[in-house]
GROMACS .gro file of C-alpha atoms in nm:
model
  320
    1UNK     CA    1  -0.019   0.014  -0.009
    2UNK     CA    2   0.163   0.346  -0.099
    3UNK     CA    3   0.174   0.624   0.162
    4UNK     CA    4  -0.121   0.861   0.105
    5UNK     CA    5  -0.170   1.212   0.226
    6UNK     CA    6  -0.370   1.086   0.532
    7UNK     CA    7  -0.118   0.815   0.631
    8UNK     CA    8   0.148   1.045   0.597
    9UNK     CA    9  -0.059   1.322   0.842
   10UNK     CA   10  -0.055   1.024   1.095
   11UNK     CA   11   0.284   0.913   1.042
   12UNK     CA   12   0.406   1.290   1.147
   13UNK     CA   13   0.170   1.319   1.429
   14UNK     CA   14   0.284   0.959   1.596
   15UNK     CA   15   0.668   1.054   1.531
   16UNK     CA   16   0.691   1.230   1.856
   17UNK     CA   17   1.030   1.468   1.741
   18UNK     CA   18   1.078   1.633   2.075
   19UNK     CA   19   1.070   1.293   2.262
   20UNK     CA   20   1.364   1.240   2.470
   21UNK     CA   21   1.466   0.868   2.417
   22UNK     CA   22   1.735   0.932   2.704
   23UNK     CA   23   1.459   1.000   2.944
   24UNK     CA   24   1.201   0.778   2.857
   25UNK     CA   25   1.343   0.454   2.773
   26UNK     CA   26   1.312   0.259   3.115
   27UNK     CA   27   0.934   0.330   3.008
   28UNK     CA   28   0.972   0.213   2.684
   29UNK     CA   29   1.088  -0.094   2.808
   30UNK     CA   30   0.800  -0.156   3.050
   31UNK     CA   31   0.558  -0.080   2.765
   32UNK     CA   32   0.752  -0.354   2.519
   33UNK     CA   33   0.699  -0.624   2.823
   34UNK     CA   34   0.329  -0.569   2.870
   35UNK     CA   35   0.300  -0.559   2.476
   36UNK     CA   36   0.489  -0.857   2.415
   37UNK     CA   37   0.279  -1.099   2.663
   38UNK     CA   38   0.180  -1.378   2.398
   39UNK     CA   39  -0.136  -1.595   2.612
   40UNK     CA   40  -0.166  -1.831   2.255
   41UNK     CA   41   0.129  -1.988   2.132
   42UNK     CA   42   0.142  -2.108   1.797
   43UNK     CA   43   0.105  -2.470   1.677
   44UNK     CA   44   0.392  -2.407   1.412
   45UNK     CA   45   0.717  -2.405   1.611
   46UNK     CA   46   0.808  -2.519   1.977
   47UNK     CA   47   1.062  -2.326   2.192
   48UNK     CA   48   1.320  -2.397   2.437
   49UNK     CA   49   1.552  -2.153   2.610
   50UNK     CA   50   1.930  -2.221   2.658
   51UNK     CA   51   2.219  -1.965   2.787
   52UNK     CA   52   2.533  -1.914   2.710
   53UNK     CA   53   2.819  -1.843   2.901
   54UNK     CA   54   3.014  -1.478   2.814
   55UNK     CA   55   3.277  -1.390   3.074
   56UNK     CA   56   3.106  -1.334   3.427
   57UNK     CA   57   2.741  -1.394   3.305
   58UNK     CA   58   2.527  -1.620   3.079
   59UNK     CA   59   2.337  -1.490   2.773
   60UNK     CA   60   1.988  -1.615   2.719
   61UNK     CA   61   1.884  -1.741   2.431
   62UNK     CA   62   1.585  -1.858   2.282
   63UNK     CA   63   1.563  -2.124   2.013
   64UNK     CA   64   1.268  -2.140   1.790
   65UNK     CA   65   1.256  -2.526   1.646
   66UNK     CA   66   1.015  -2.644   1.355
   67UNK     CA   67   0.730  -2.900   1.487
   68UNK     CA   68   0.858  -3.204   1.230
   69UNK     CA   69   1.175  -3.298   1.477
   70UNK     CA   70   1.417  -3.279   1.175
   71UNK     CA   71   1.761  -3.078   1.160
   72UNK     CA   72   1.704  -2.788   0.991
   73UNK     CA   73   1.981  -2.463   0.885
   74UNK     CA   74   2.008  -2.196   1.165
   75UNK     CA   75   1.914  -1.848   1.119
   76UNK     CA   76   2.101  -1.663   1.407
   77UNK     CA   77   1.895  -1.360   1.474
   78UNK     CA   78   1.975  -1.034   1.692
   79UNK     CA   79   1.695  -0.844   1.739
   80UNK     CA   80   1.639  -0.420   1.728
   81UNK     CA   81   1.529  -0.165   1.958
   82UNK     CA   82   1.837   0.066   1.944
   83UNK     CA   83   2.085  -0.144   2.155
   84UNK     CA   84   1.859  -0.012   2.439
   85UNK     CA   85   1.491  -0.156   2.421
   86UNK     CA   86   1.340  -0.483   2.333
   87UNK     CA   87   1.418  -0.880   2.393
   88UNK     CA   88   1.347  -1.214   2.293
   89UNK     CA   89   1.000  -1.207   2.446
   90UNK     CA   90   0.910  -0.880   2.214
   91UNK     CA   91   1.067  -1.049   1.934
   92UNK     CA   92   0.877  -1.405   1.977
   93UNK     CA   93   0.617  -1.330   1.704
   94UNK     CA   94   0.876  -1.244   1.480
   95UNK     CA   95   1.094  -1.527   1.509
   96UNK     CA   96   0.798  -1.746   1.507
   97UNK     CA   97   0.709  -1.625   1.178
   98UNK     CA   98   1.046  -1.647   1.068
   99UNK     CA   99   1.112  -1.994   1.178
  100UNK     CA  100   0.776  -2.126   0.989
  101UNK     CA  101   0.824  -1.909   0.679
  102UNK     CA  102   1.195  -1.959   0.596
  103UNK     CA  103   1.182  -2.335   0.731
  104UNK     CA  104   1.492  -2.265   0.956
  105UNK     CA  105   1.573  -2.292   1.328
  106UNK     CA  106   1.591  -1.947   1.490
  107UNK     CA  107   1.789  -1.874   1.756
  108UNK     CA  108   1.701  -1.508   1.918
  109UNK     CA  109   1.974  -1.377   2.138
  110UNK     CA  110   1.896  -1.173   2.464
  111UNK     CA  111   2.188  -0.930   2.485
  112UNK     CA  112   2.268  -0.686   2.724
  113UNK     CA  113   2.100  -0.367   2.676
  114UNK     CA  114   2.264  -0.026   2.710
  115UNK     CA  115   2.294   0.209   2.908
  116UNK     CA  116   2.325  -0.028   3.190
  117UNK     CA  117   2.575  -0.214   2.940
  118UNK     CA  118   2.712   0.003   2.701
  119UNK     CA  119   2.959  -0.083   2.415
  120UNK     CA  120   3.087  -0.328   2.336
  121UNK     CA  121   2.894  -0.526   2.590
  122UNK     CA  122   2.594  -0.632   2.381
  123UNK     CA  123   2.830  -0.723   2.084
  124UNK     CA  124   3.016  -0.935   2.299
  125UNK     CA  125   2.719  -1.124   2.400
  126UNK     CA  126   2.640  -1.163   2.047
  127UNK     CA  127   2.965  -1.273   1.957
  128UNK     CA  128   2.963  -1.520   2.224
  129UNK     CA  129   2.660  -1.716   2.121
  130UNK     CA  130   2.778  -1.715   1.774
  131UNK     CA  131   3.078  -1.855   1.824
  132UNK     CA  132   2.935  -2.113   2.032
  133UNK     CA  133   2.678  -2.227   1.772
  134UNK     CA  134   2.953  -2.227   1.535
  135UNK     CA  135   3.221  -2.442   1.692
  136UNK     CA  136   2.969  -2.654   1.892
  137UNK     CA  137   2.763  -2.850   1.596
  138UNK     CA  138   2.614  -3.075   1.853
  139UNK     CA  139   2.422  -2.808   2.014
  140UNK     CA  140   2.180  -2.780   1.707
  141UNK     CA  141   2.328  -3.029   1.505
  142UNK     CA  142   2.394  -2.795   1.232
  143UNK     CA  143   2.727  -2.765   1.011
  144UNK     CA  144   2.901  -2.376   1.027
  145UNK     CA  145   2.775  -2.339   0.637
  146UNK     CA  146   2.416  -2.378   0.728
  147UNK     CA  147   2.448  -2.106   0.981
  148UNK     CA  148   2.306  -1.734   0.876
  149UNK     CA  149   2.341  -1.435   1.093
  150UNK     CA  150   2.040  -1.182   1.046
  151UNK     CA  151   1.919  -0.890   1.243
  152UNK     CA  152   1.714  -0.603   1.207
  153UNK     CA  153   1.814  -0.229   1.297
  154UNK     CA  154   2.018  -0.236   1.593
  155UNK     CA  155   2.029  -0.612   1.556
  156UNK     CA  156   2.146  -0.562   1.158
  157UNK     CA  157   2.442  -0.328   1.277
  158UNK     CA  158   2.537  -0.645   1.566
  159UNK     CA  159   2.496  -0.908   1.275
  160UNK     CA  160   2.766  -0.659   1.066
  161UNK     CA  161   2.982  -0.594   1.379
  162UNK     CA  162   2.998  -0.970   1.454
  163UNK     CA  163   3.110  -1.051   1.116
  164UNK     CA  164   3.422  -0.802   1.122
  165UNK     CA  165   3.481  -0.964   1.466
  166UNK     CA  166   3.490  -1.279   1.392
  167UNK     CA  167   3.727  -1.200   1.054
  168UNK     CA  168   3.928  -0.999   1.281
  169UNK     CA  169   3.954  -1.282   1.563
  170UNK     CA  170   3.963  -1.556   1.345
  171UNK     CA  171   3.784  -1.786   1.531
  172UNK     CA  172   3.514  -1.852   1.277
  173UNK     CA  173   3.368  -1.691   0.989
  174UNK     CA  174   2.980  -1.677   0.892
  175UNK     CA  175   2.886  -1.799   0.512
  176UNK     CA  176   2.593  -1.549   0.483
  177UNK     CA  177   2.454  -1.252   0.669
  178UNK     CA  178   2.100  -1.070   0.658
  179UNK     CA  179   2.101  -0.710   0.730
  180UNK     CA  180   1.756  -0.567   0.736
  181UNK     CA  181   1.742  -0.161   0.783
  182UNK     CA  182   2.084  -0.154   0.940
  183UNK     CA  183   2.246   0.103   1.134
  184UNK     CA  184   2.574   0.141   0.993
  185UNK     CA  185   2.719   0.469   1.048
  186UNK     CA  186   2.779   0.749   1.361
  187UNK     CA  187   2.635   1.016   1.256
  188UNK     CA  188   2.217   1.095   1.217
  189UNK     CA  189   2.258   1.470   1.266
  190UNK     CA  190   2.185   1.723   0.996
  191UNK     CA  191   2.574   1.665   0.902
  192UNK     CA  192   2.526   1.317   0.768
  193UNK     CA  193   2.649   1.274   0.431
  194UNK     CA  194   2.337   1.052   0.389
  195UNK     CA  195   2.031   1.215   0.212
  196UNK     CA  196   1.762   0.943   0.414
  197UNK     CA  197   1.871   1.106   0.748
  198UNK     CA  198   1.721   1.410   0.635
  199UNK     CA  199   1.446   1.304   0.384
  200UNK     CA  200   1.317   1.064   0.627
  201UNK     CA  201   1.436   1.158   0.975
  202UNK     CA  202   1.128   1.343   1.109
  203UNK     CA  203   0.790   1.232   1.000
  204UNK     CA  204   0.809   0.852   0.962
  205UNK     CA  205   0.835   0.689   1.332
  206UNK     CA  206   1.177   0.668   1.376
  207UNK     CA  207   1.322   0.980   1.382
  208UNK     CA  208   1.696   1.089   1.336
  209UNK     CA  209   1.666   1.233   1.675
  210UNK     CA  210   1.583   0.909   1.827
  211UNK     CA  211   1.872   0.720   1.653
  212UNK     CA  212   2.145   0.997   1.773
  213UNK     CA  213   1.975   0.939   2.145
  214UNK     CA  214   2.003   0.541   2.082
  215UNK     CA  215   2.381   0.586   1.993
  216UNK     CA  216   2.462   0.827   2.305
  217UNK     CA  217   2.301   0.569   2.525
  218UNK     CA  218   2.496   0.311   2.340
  219UNK     CA  219   2.853   0.420   2.322
  220UNK     CA  220   3.057   0.432   2.602
  221UNK     CA  221   3.320   0.656   2.487
  222UNK     CA  222   3.395   0.932   2.228
  223UNK     CA  223   3.622   0.674   2.072
  224UNK     CA  224   3.355   0.399   2.005
  225UNK     CA  225   3.196   0.632   1.746
  226UNK     CA  226   3.486   0.559   1.537
  227UNK     CA  227   3.521   0.205   1.566
  228UNK     CA  228   3.447  -0.039   1.307
  229UNK     CA  229   3.248  -0.263   1.571
  230UNK     CA  230   3.037   0.042   1.657
  231UNK     CA  231   2.984   0.180   1.321
  232UNK     CA  232   3.085  -0.103   1.049
  233UNK     CA  233   3.060   0.169   0.766
  234UNK     CA  234   3.364   0.305   0.882
  235UNK     CA  235   3.565  -0.023   0.844
  236UNK     CA  236   3.875   0.029   0.685
  237UNK     CA  237   3.899  -0.370   0.546
  238UNK     CA  238   3.595  -0.483   0.402
  239UNK     CA  239   3.735  -0.794   0.295
  240UNK     CA  240   3.633  -1.192   0.366
  241UNK     CA  241   3.314  -1.084   0.453
  242UNK     CA  242   2.991  -1.318   0.407
  243UNK     CA  243   2.771  -1.317   0.149
  244UNK     CA  244   2.548  -1.053   0.213
  245UNK     CA  245   2.172  -0.973   0.175
  246UNK     CA  246   2.079  -0.598   0.251
  247UNK     CA  247   1.755  -0.500   0.296
  248UNK     CA  248   1.616  -0.156   0.357
  249UNK     CA  249   1.278   0.031   0.363
  250UNK     CA  250   1.219   0.316   0.123
  251UNK     CA  251   1.082   0.582   0.407
  252UNK     CA  252   1.352   0.482   0.687
  253UNK     CA  253   1.608   0.741   0.787
  254UNK     CA  254   1.895   0.438   0.784
  255UNK     CA  255   1.832   0.378   0.398
  256UNK     CA  256   2.131   0.530   0.254
  257UNK     CA  257   2.379   0.411   0.507
  258UNK     CA  258   2.267   0.041   0.456
  259UNK     CA  259   2.271   0.049   0.092
  260UNK     CA  260   2.633   0.220   0.119
  261UNK     CA  261   2.737  -0.056   0.355
  262UNK     CA  262   2.663  -0.313   0.059
  263UNK     CA  263   2.806  -0.130  -0.185
  264UNK     CA  264   3.161  -0.130   0.043
  265UNK     CA  265   3.101  -0.505   0.061
  266UNK     CA  266   3.075  -0.508  -0.303
  267UNK     CA  267   3.348  -0.312  -0.384
  268UNK     CA  268   3.575  -0.547  -0.158
  269UNK     CA  269   3.502  -0.842  -0.400
  270UNK     CA  270   3.193  -1.012  -0.178
  271UNK     CA  271   2.864  -1.135  -0.304
  272UNK     CA  272   2.596  -0.902  -0.222
  273UNK     CA  273   2.266  -0.827  -0.275
  274UNK     CA  274   2.074  -0.497  -0.156
  275UNK     CA  275   1.681  -0.444  -0.207
  276UNK     CA  276   1.506  -0.142  -0.111
  277UNK     CA  277   1.139  -0.206  -0.008
  278UNK     CA  278   0.893   0.039  -0.189
  279UNK     CA  279   0.646   0.207   0.072
  280UNK     CA  280   0.806   0.037   0.366
  281UNK     CA  281   0.888   0.201   0.705
  282UNK     CA  282   1.164   0.142   0.929
  283UNK     CA  283   1.062  -0.168   1.131
  284UNK     CA  284   0.796  -0.322   0.923
  285UNK     CA  285   0.904  -0.649   0.971
  286UNK     CA  286   0.725  -0.687   1.279
  287UNK     CA  287   0.410  -0.630   1.077
  288UNK     CA  288   0.240  -0.972   1.000
  289UNK     CA  289   0.314  -1.152   0.709
  290UNK     CA  290  -0.008  -1.090   0.527
  291UNK     CA  291   0.112  -0.718   0.465
  292UNK     CA  292   0.301  -0.697   0.121
  293UNK     CA  293   0.615  -0.556   0.243
  294UNK     CA  294   0.653  -0.886   0.487
  295UNK     CA  295   0.581  -1.114   0.222
  296UNK     CA  296   0.795  -1.000  -0.011
  297UNK     CA  297   1.082  -0.925   0.192
  298UNK     CA  298   1.064  -1.319   0.312
  299UNK     CA  299   1.023  -1.406  -0.071
  300UNK     CA  300   1.370  -1.223  -0.120
  301UNK     CA  301   1.527  -1.382   0.197
  302UNK     CA  302   1.428  -1.758   0.092
  303UNK     CA  303   1.581  -1.695  -0.256
  304UNK     CA  304   1.889  -1.568  -0.102
  305UNK     CA  305   1.905  -1.863   0.170
  306UNK     CA  306   1.835  -2.083  -0.126
  307UNK     CA  307   2.113  -1.984  -0.343
  308UNK     CA  308   2.400  -2.171  -0.146
  309UNK     CA  309   2.673  -2.108  -0.422
  310UNK     CA  310   2.641  -1.810  -0.591
  311UNK     CA  311   2.815  -1.740  -0.932
  312UNK     CA  312   2.754  -1.359  -0.912
  313UNK     CA  313   2.756  -1.069  -0.766
  314UNK     CA  314   2.405  -0.860  -0.813
  315UNK     CA  315   2.418  -0.466  -0.860
  316UNK     CA  316   2.428  -0.260  -0.545
  317UNK     CA  317   2.035  -0.157  -0.518
  318UNK     CA  318   1.719  -0.303  -0.642
  319UNK     CA  319   1.434  -0.136  -0.538
  320UNK     CA  320   1.118  -0.388  -0.546
   0.00000   0.00000   0.00000
């Protein structure tokens, strides 16, 4: 459905440009927790919880497996929420749909949140879970080449950062990653080099101010802003990265930086697909699968997952 004048007016009213996330994030977490309660579980999947040791603490994960009892490839999922809100409960429905629609086991990571746990705490949690799943094949009965990293928004940032970190630490290397409207840059002010920050940064629910506030809560020091593990687009080396699918939304302030990251990966010789979803807003993956943008996105994801050994690198951006 195209965004008409009435919808634009409604979106503008809901965007709350003056809302200060730094003062409201605890309340937002409570709202997320209250609205993510599910009284009826879907019959299309079963779940079990697991914990992964990371330093002096354990990282909770929730595993969504299909009811047929067979082994399936794995989607390792990092949720969005600006590194500050969101949890495995709030993404329960998304992961349920993801498992069913992709015929994959989905592993959702409940990484630590900022500002109580600032960068790189959440990233290290995601890395620890990824490392265990890659190096312990008995856990899910899967091989490393059957594991795909996937994340939306801040989770897309974390997936990209885990891939860079995995290459740099040399312990394992993901074969595929799916980044859905990812945050890849460090500046979402008027000084940003990306037009989508200005074009879509005020009236489409996720505002550029909100992104800046999230990043201020996430970073630990000023130096973090220059780290490629904080802002992957700032990496000096984009080589030896996974085969990558990037999906952006037409009316998202993060659109251009996500597509720019795809171009950087492409120029470094990696296999990359970038798709811009028409008439889509940031966060659209959380909508029910009957929505056209969600259905189309899963069509793209499934084609990407089915292409095990691609023999060509696709053009930088395809608007669909």
